[in-house]
Coordinates of C-alpha atoms in Angstrom, one line a residue:
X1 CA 0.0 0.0 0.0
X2 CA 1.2 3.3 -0.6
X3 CA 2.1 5.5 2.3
X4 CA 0.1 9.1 2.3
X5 CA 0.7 11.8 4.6
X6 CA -1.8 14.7 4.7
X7 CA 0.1 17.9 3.4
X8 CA -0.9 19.8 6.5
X9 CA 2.5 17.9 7.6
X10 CA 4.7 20.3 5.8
X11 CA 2.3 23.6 7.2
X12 CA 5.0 26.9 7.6
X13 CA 7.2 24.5 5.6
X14 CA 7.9 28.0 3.4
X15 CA 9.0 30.0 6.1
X16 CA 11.4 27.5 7.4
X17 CA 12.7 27.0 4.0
X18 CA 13.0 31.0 3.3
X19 CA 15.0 30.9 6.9
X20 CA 17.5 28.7 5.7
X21 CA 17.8 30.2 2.2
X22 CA 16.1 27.7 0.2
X23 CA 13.2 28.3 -2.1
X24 CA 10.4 25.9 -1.3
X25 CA 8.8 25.5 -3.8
X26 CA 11.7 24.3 -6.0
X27 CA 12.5 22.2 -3.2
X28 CA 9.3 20.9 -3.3
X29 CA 9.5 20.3 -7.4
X30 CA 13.1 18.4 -6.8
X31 CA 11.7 15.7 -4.6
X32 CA 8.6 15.5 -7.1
X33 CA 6.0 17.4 -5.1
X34 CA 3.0 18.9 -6.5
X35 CA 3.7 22.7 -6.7
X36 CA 0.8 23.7 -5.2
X37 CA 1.3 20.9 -1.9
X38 CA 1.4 23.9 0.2
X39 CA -1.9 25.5 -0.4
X40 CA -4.1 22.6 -0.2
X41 CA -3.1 21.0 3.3
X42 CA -6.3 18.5 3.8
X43 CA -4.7 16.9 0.0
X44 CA -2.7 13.3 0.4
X45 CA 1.0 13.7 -0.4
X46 CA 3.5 10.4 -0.7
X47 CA 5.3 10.1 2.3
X48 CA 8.4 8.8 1.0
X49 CA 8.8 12.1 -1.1
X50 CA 8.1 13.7 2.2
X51 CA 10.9 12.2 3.7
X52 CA 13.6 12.5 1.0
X53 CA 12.5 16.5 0.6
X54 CA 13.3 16.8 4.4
X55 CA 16.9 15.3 3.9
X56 CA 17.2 17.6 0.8
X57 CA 16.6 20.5 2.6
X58 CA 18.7 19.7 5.4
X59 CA 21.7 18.8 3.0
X60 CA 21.1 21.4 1.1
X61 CA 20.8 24.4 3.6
X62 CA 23.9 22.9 5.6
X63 CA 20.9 22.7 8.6
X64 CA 21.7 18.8 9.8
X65 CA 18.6 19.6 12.5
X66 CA 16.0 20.9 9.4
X67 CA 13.7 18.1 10.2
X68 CA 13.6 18.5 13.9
X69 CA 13.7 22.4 13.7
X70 CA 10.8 22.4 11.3
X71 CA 8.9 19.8 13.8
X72 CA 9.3 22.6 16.7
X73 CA 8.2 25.1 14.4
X74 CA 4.9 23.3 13.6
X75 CA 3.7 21.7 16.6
X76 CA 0.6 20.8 16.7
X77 CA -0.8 22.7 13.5
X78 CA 0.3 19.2 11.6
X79 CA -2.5 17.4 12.7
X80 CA -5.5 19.5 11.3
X81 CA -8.9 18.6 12.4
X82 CA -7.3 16.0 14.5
X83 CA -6.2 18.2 17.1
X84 CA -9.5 19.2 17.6
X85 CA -10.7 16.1 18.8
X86 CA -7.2 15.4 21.1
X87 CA -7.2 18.5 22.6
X88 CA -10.7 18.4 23.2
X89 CA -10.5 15.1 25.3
X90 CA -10.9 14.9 29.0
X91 CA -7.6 13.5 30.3
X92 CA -4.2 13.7 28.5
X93 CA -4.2 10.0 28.6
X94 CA -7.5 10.0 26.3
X95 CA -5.7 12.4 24.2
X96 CA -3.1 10.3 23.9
X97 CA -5.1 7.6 23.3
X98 CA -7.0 8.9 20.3
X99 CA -4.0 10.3 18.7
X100 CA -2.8 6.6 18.5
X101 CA -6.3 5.2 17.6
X102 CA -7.0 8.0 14.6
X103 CA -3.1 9.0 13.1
X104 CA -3.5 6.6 10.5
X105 CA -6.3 9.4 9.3
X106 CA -3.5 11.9 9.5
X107 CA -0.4 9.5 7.8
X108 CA -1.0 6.0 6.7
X109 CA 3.0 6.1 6.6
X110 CA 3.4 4.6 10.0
X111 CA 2.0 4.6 13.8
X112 CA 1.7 5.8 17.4
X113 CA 1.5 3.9 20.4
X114 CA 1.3 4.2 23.8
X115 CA 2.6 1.4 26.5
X116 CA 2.8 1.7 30.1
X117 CA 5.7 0.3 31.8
X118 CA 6.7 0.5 35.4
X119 CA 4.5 3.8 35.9
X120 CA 6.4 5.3 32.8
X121 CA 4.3 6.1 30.0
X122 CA 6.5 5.4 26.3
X123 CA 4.8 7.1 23.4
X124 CA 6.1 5.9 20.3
X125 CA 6.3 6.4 16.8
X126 CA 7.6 4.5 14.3
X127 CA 7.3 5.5 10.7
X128 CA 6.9 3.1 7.2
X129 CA 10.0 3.8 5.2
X130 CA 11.2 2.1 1.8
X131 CA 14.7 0.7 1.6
X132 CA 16.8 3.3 0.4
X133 CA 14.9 6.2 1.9
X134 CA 16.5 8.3 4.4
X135 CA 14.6 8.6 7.7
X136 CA 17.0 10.4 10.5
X137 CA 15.1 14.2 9.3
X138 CA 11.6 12.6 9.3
X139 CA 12.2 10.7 12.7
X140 CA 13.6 14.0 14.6
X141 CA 10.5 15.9 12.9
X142 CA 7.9 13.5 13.9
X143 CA 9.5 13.4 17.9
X144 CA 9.6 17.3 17.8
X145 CA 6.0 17.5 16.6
X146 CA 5.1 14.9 19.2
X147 CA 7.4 17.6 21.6
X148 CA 5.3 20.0 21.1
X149 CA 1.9 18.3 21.5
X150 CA 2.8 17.0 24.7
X151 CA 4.2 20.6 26.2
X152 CA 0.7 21.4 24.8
X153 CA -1.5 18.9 26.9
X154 CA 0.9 19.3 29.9
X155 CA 2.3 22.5 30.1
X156 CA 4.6 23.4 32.8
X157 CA 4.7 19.7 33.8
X158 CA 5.7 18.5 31.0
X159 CA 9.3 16.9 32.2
X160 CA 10.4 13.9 29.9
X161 CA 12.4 11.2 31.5
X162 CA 13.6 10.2 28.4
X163 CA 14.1 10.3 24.2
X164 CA 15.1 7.2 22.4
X165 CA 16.0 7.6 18.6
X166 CA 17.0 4.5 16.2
X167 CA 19.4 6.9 14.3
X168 CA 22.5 8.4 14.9
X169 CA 23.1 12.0 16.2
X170 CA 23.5 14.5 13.5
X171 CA 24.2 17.3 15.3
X172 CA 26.3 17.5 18.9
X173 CA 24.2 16.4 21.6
X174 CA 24.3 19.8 23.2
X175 CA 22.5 20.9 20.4
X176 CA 19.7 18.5 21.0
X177 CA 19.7 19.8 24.5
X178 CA 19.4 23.0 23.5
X179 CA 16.5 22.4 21.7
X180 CA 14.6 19.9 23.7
X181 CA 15.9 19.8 26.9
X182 CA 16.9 16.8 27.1
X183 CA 19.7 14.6 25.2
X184 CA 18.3 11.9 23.2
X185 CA 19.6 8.7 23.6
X186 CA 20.3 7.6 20.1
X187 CA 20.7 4.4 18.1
X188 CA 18.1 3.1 20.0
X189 CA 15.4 0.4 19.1
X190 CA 12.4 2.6 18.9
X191 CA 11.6 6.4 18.5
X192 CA 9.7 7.3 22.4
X193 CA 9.3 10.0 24.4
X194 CA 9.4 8.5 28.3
X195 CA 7.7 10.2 30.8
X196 CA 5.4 9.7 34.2
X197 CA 2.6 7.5 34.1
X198 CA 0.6 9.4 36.9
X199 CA 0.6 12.4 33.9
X200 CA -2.2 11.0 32.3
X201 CA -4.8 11.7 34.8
X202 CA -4.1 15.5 34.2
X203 CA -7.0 17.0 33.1
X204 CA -7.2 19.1 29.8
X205 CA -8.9 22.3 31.7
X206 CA -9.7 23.8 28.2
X207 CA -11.3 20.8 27.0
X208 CA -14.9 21.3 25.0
X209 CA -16.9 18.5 25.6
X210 CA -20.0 19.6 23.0
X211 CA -16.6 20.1 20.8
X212 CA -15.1 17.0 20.9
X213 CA -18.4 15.2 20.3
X214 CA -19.0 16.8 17.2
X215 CA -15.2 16.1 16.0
X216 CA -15.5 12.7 17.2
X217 CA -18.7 12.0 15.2
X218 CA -17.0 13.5 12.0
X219 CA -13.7 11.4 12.4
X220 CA -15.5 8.4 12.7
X221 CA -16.7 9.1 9.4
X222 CA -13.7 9.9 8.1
X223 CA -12.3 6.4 9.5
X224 CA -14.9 4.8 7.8
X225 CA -13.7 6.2 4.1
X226 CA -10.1 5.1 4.6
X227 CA -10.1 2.3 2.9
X228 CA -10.6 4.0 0.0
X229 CA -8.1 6.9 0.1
X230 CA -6.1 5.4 -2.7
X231 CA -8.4 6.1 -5.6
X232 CA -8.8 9.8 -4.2
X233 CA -5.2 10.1 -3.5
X234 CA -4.6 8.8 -7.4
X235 CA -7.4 11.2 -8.2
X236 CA -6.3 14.4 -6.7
X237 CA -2.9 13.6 -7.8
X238 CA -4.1 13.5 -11.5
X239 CA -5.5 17.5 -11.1
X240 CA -2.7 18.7 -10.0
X241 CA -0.6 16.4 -13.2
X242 CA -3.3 17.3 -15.6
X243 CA -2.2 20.5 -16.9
X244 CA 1.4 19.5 -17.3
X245 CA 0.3 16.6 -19.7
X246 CA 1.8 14.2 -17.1
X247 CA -1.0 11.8 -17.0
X248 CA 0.5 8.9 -17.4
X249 CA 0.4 5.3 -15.7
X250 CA 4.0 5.1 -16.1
X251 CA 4.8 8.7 -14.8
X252 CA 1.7 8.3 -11.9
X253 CA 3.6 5.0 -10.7
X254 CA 7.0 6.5 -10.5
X255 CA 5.7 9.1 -8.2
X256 CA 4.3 6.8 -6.2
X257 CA 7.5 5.0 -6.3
X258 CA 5.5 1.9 -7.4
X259 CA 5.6 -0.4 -10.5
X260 CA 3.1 0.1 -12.8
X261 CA 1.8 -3.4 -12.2
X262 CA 1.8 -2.7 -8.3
X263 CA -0.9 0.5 -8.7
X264 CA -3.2 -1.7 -11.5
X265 CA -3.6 -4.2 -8.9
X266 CA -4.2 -1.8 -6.0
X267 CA -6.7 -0.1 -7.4
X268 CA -7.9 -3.0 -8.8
X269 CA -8.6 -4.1 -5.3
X270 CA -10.3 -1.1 -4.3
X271 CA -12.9 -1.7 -7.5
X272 CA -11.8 0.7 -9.7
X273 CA -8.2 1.4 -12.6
X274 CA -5.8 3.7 -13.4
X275 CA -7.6 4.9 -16.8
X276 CA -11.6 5.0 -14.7
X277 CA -9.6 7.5 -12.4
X278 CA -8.5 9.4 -15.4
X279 CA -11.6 9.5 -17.1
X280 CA -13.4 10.5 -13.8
X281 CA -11.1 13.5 -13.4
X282 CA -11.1 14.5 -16.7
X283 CA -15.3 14.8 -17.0
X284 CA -15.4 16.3 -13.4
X285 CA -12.8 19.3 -14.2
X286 CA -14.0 19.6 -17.7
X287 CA -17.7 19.9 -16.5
X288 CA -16.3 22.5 -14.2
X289 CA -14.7 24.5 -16.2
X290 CA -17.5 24.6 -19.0
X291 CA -19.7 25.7 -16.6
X292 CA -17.8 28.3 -14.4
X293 CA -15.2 29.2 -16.4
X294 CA -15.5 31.4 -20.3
X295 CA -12.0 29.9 -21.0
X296 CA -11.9 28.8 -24.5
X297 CA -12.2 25.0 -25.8
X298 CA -8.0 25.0 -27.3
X299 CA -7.3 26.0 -23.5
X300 CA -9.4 23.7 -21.8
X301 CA -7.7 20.9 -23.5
X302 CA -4.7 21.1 -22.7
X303 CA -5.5 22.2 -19.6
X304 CA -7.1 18.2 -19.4
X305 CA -3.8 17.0 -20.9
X306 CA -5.3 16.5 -24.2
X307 CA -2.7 16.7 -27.2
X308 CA -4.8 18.8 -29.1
X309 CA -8.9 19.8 -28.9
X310 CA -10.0 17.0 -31.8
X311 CA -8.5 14.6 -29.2
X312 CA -10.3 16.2 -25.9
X313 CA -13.6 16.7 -28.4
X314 CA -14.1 13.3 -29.4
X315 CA -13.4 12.1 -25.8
X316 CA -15.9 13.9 -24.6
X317 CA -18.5 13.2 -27.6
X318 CA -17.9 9.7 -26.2
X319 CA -18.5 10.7 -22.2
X320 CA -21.5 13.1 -22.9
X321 CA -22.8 12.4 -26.5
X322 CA -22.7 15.8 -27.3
X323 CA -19.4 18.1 -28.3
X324 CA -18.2 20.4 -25.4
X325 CA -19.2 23.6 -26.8
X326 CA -22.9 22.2 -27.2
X327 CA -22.6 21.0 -23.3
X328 CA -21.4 24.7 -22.7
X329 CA -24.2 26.4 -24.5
X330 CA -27.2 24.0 -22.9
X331 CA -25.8 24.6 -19.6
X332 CA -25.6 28.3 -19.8
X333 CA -28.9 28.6 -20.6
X334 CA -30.1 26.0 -17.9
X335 CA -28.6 28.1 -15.6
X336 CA -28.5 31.5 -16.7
X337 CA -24.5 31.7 -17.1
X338 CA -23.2 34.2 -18.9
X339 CA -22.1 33.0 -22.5
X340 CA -18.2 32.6 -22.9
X341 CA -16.2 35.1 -24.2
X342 CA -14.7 34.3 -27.5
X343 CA -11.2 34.2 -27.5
X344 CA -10.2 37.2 -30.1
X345 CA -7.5 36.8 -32.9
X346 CA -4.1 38.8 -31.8
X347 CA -3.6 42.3 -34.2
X348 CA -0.7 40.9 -36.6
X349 CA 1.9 43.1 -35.2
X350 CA 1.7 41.5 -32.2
X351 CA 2.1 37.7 -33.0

């Protein structure tokens, strides 16, 4: 399965990048990001692309922290509507606990757990990463987020006992210290913070009961469409590829960083293929821009990827049984749209 992360994950990514003097967005385009990742933070992004733009930015900007310094920057803004149902809980222990139970909502790309042990509470995290895929940025930023979430519940009490971290140190300890007040304890067999058991009695004094409720009604939902977040994952991935004329099963898969086989069968599973998803985004954004838009019909195809408009025309004679511009015209007059401008030949001098 492949291994999303929702793009609220790299929230105030921009400013962290600007800090360091790299340009995000051309970071984002080198580890083969959609552009526009940072403005649509509810939209699926593939995790493993998360993680190697993490280590490029760190390798890059000469920061060996990045990962952990963008994770303390972020807090608990990563976890969208999530955090209003954690923060919302009664007890930091049922925070805790629903973090662990609904974080697959948030990243399918690994999970949190919470064990007791001798009256020491560890939370873990332990993320899915491909062979080959460097994870010391995305471990630091995931503990630092989980820093932050913690000092959040717990305020002034929040005292860890302990941080374990399976990778090396890449930075001097002190500056770990520095920045969590603590020295981790690295190359260790799990990614925890370790701290009092007796700390998840403390009440959440802010805590909205009505609130968390409502959130916990609408997650539940959400948990019930999981299953089916590849399709919409391949789906919103395809808008964003459409206008480039990447649309490809080939170039979809290698984003992924699956074989083209792998994703036919996937989505085979989930009752549905690579070319329905293509033809179901195509008719949804052509529909919508024939009926909102006045752009004209050469733009709109290649706008759907279309080689040319005879290609894009016949495919949607085929979809609708009528051409595009006699969709256009019978549903501006069903609902009282303006008629679209026609595009105007340029004076010679200027072409």
């Amino acid at each position: 399965m492949e291994e999303f992360s929702k793009a609220s994950s790299l929230v105030m990514f921009d400013e962290a990048c600007r800090e360091v003097g790299l340009d995000p967005r051309g970071m984002l385009q080198r580890a083969g990001l959609p552009g526009d990742t940072l403005t649509h933070p509810d939209n699926m992004i593939s995790f493993q692309r998360m993680a190697m733009l993490l280590d490029d930015c760190a390798r890059e900007s000469g920061h060996p922290l990045f990962g952990l310094e963008l994770g303390l920057r972020q807090g608990t803004a990563v976890f969208g509507q999530l955090l209003y149902l954690v923060k919302n809980a009664n007890t930091v222990g049922e925070s805790l606990a629903e973090l662990a139970r609904y974080y697959h909502l948030h990243s399918s790309s690994g999970a949190v757990q919470m064990e007791v042990h001798n009256r020491l509470v560890i939370l873990d995290y332990t993320p899915v990463l491909r062979e080959g895929i460097p994870s010391r940025q995305v471990i630091e930023h995931g503990v630092a987020v989980g820093w932050q979430l913690l000092k959040m519940l717990l305020g002034r009490h929040w005292a860890p006992r302990a941080l374990y971290l399976q990778t090396a140190a890449g930075a001097p300890a002190r500056t770990y210290a520095r920045l969590l007040n603590i020295t981790p304890d690295f190359n260790s067999d799990r990614n925890a913070w370790v701290f009092d058991a007796a700390l998840l009695e403390a009440p959440l004094s802010d805590a909205d009961p009505a609130l968390h409720a409502l959130m916990q009604a609408h997650i539940d939902k959400l948990d019930e469409l999981a299953p089916k977040e590849l399709p919409a994952f391949v789906g919103q991935l395809l808008r964003s590829l459409l206008p480039n004329g990447k649309v490809s099963l080939n170039y979809v898969a290698n984003y992924m960083m699956l074989g083209t086989r792998s994703l036919q069968r996937m989505l085979m599973e989930e009752g549905t293929s690579f070319q329905a998803l293509l033809n179901e985004t195509r008719q949804a954004e052509a529909t919508r821009y024939l009926k909102e838009s006045d752009i004209s019909l050469t733009q709109l195809a290649g706008l759907l990827g279309y080689a040319d408009l005879a290609t894009f025309s016949k495919a949607f004679q085929r979809w609708f049984g009528m051409s595009p511009r006699q969709w256009r015209e019978a549903n501006s007059k069903s609902t009282g749209a303006k008629k679209p401008v026609r595009e105007r030949r340029r004076p010679s001098w200027l072409r």
